[in-house]
Coordinates of C-alpha atoms in Angstrom, one line a residue:
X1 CA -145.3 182.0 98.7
X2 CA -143.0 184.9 99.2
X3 CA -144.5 188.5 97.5
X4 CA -142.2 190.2 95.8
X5 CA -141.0 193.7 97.3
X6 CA -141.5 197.5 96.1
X7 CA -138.3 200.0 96.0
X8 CA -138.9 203.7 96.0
X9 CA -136.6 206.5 94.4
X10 CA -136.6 209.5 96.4
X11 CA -135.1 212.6 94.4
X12 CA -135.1 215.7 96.5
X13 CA -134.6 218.9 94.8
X14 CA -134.8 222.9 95.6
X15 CA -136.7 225.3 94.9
X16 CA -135.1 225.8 91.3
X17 CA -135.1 222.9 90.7
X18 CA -131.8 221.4 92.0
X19 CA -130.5 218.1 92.9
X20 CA -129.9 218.5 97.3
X21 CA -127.3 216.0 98.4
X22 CA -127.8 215.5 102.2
X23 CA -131.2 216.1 102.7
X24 CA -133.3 213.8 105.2
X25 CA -136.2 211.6 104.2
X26 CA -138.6 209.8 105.6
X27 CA -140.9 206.9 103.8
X28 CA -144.5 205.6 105.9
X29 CA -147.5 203.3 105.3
X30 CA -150.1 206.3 104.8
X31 CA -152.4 204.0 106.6
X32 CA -152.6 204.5 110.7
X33 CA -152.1 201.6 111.6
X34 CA -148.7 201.7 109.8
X35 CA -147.5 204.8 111.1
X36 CA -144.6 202.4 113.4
X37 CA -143.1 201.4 109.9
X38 CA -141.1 204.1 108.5
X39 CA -137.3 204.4 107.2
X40 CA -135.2 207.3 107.0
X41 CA -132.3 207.8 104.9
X42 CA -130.3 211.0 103.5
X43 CA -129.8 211.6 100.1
X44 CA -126.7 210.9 98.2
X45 CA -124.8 213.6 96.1
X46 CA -127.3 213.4 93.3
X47 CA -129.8 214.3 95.6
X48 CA -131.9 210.4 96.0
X49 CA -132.4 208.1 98.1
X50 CA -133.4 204.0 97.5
X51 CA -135.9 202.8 100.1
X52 CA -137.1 198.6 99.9
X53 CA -137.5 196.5 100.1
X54 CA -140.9 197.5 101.3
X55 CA -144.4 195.8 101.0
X56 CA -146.8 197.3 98.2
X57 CA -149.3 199.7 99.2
X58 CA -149.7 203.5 99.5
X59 CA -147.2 205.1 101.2
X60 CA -145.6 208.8 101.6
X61 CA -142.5 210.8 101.2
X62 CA -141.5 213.7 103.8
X63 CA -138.6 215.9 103.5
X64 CA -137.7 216.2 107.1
X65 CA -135.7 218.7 109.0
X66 CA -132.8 218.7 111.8
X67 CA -134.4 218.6 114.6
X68 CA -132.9 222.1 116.4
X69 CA -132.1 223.2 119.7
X70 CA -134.9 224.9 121.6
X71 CA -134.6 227.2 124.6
X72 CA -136.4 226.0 128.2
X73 CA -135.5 228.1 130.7
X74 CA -132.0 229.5 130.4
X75 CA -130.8 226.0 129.0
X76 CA -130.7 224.8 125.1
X77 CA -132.2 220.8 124.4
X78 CA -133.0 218.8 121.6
X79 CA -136.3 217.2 122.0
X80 CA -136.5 213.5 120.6
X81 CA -139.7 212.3 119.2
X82 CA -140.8 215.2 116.9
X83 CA -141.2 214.3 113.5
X84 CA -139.5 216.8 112.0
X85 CA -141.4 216.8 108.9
X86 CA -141.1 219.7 106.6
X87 CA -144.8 221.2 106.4
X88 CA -146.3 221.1 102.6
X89 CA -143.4 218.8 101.4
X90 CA -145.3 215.4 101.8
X91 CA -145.4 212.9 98.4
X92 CA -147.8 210.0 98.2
X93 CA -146.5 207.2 97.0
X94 CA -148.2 204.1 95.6
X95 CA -145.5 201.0 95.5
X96 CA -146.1 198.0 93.1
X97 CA -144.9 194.9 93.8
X98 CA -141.8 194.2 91.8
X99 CA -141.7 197.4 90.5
X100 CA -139.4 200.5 91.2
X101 CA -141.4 203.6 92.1
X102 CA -139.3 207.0 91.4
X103 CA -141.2 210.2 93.3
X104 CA -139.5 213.6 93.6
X105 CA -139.9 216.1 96.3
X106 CA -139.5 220.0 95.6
X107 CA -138.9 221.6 99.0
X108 CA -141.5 224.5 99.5
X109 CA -140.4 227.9 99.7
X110 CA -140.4 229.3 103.5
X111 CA -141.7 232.4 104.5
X112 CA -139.9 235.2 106.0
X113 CA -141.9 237.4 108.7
X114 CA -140.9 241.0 109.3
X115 CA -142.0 243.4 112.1
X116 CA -141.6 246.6 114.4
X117 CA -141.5 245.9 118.3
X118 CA -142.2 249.2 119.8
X119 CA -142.2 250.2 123.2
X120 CA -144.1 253.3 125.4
X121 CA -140.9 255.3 124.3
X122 CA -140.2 253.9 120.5
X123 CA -138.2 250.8 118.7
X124 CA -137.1 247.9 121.4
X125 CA -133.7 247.0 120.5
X126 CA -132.5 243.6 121.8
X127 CA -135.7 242.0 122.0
X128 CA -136.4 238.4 121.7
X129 CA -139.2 237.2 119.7
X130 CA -140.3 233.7 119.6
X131 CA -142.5 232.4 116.7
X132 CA -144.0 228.8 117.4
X133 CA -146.7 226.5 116.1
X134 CA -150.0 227.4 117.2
X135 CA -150.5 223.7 118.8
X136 CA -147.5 223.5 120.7
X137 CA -148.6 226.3 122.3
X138 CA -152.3 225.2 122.8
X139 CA -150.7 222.3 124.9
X140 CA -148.2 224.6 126.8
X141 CA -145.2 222.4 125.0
X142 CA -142.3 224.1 123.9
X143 CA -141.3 223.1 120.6
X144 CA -140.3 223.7 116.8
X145 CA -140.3 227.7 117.0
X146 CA -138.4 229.7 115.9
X147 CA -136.5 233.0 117.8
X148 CA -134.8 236.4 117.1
X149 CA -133.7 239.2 118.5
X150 CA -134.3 243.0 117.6
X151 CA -131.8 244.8 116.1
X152 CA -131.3 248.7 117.4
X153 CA -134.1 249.5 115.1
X154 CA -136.7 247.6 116.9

């Protein structure tokens, strides 16, 4: 006998509160041994997305980001493979057979960082900052950082 499938409704909104047509999703097993079977979709212009039919269980919904370019040297890549998930905007999800599960991910507020770079003699204009996350660099990878460069100021 054939088990009848789940379907998820993804609805990704803002931080107010609004609908964001075009945002990228992802939907996974929340088990390890699942973490192979995921799907990725972007959202239509009311801001969802239909996943299934998928196999009942506990699952979860990541807002996920485009993947950006990243400096090596004095060239720009893309590195494949990262997940690309959006830190804090993870939704479990528990799919019933037969049933149509609607979930809704807010996507969290980023965090701006400000900051002086002096020198021996004052401000250092043109300076490039890199910001990256701490386990990228534990393993010497480049990877999902972010750059800027010091305005006249410092």
């Amino acid at each position: 006998a054939l088990r009848k499938a789940a379907f998820a409704v993804v609805t990704v909104v803002d931080t107010a509160g609004t609908p964001m047509p075009g945002a990228k999703v992802q939907l996974r097993g929340k088990e390890p041994s699942s973490r192979g079977e995921s799907s990725r979709a972007t959202t239509d212009e009311r801001g969802q997305v239909l996943f299934g039919p998928l196999p009942a269980g506990e699952h979860v919904a990541t807002l996920l980001r485009e993947p950006k370019a990243q400096r090596v040297g004095g060239a720009r890549m893309v590195f494949a493979g990262s997940s690309g998930a959006i830190p804090g905007s993870e939704q479990p999800v528990r799919l019933v057979a037969g049933q149509t599960t609607e979930v809704t991910i807010r996507r969290p507020i980023a965090t701006r960082l400000h900051g002086l770079v002096l020198g021996a003699e004052g401000p250092v204009a043109g300076c490039v900052v890199e910001l990256e996350p701490r386990m990228a660099s534990d393993f010497g990878l480049p990877g999902g950082g972010s750059s800027a460069s010091t305005g006249p100021d410092g």
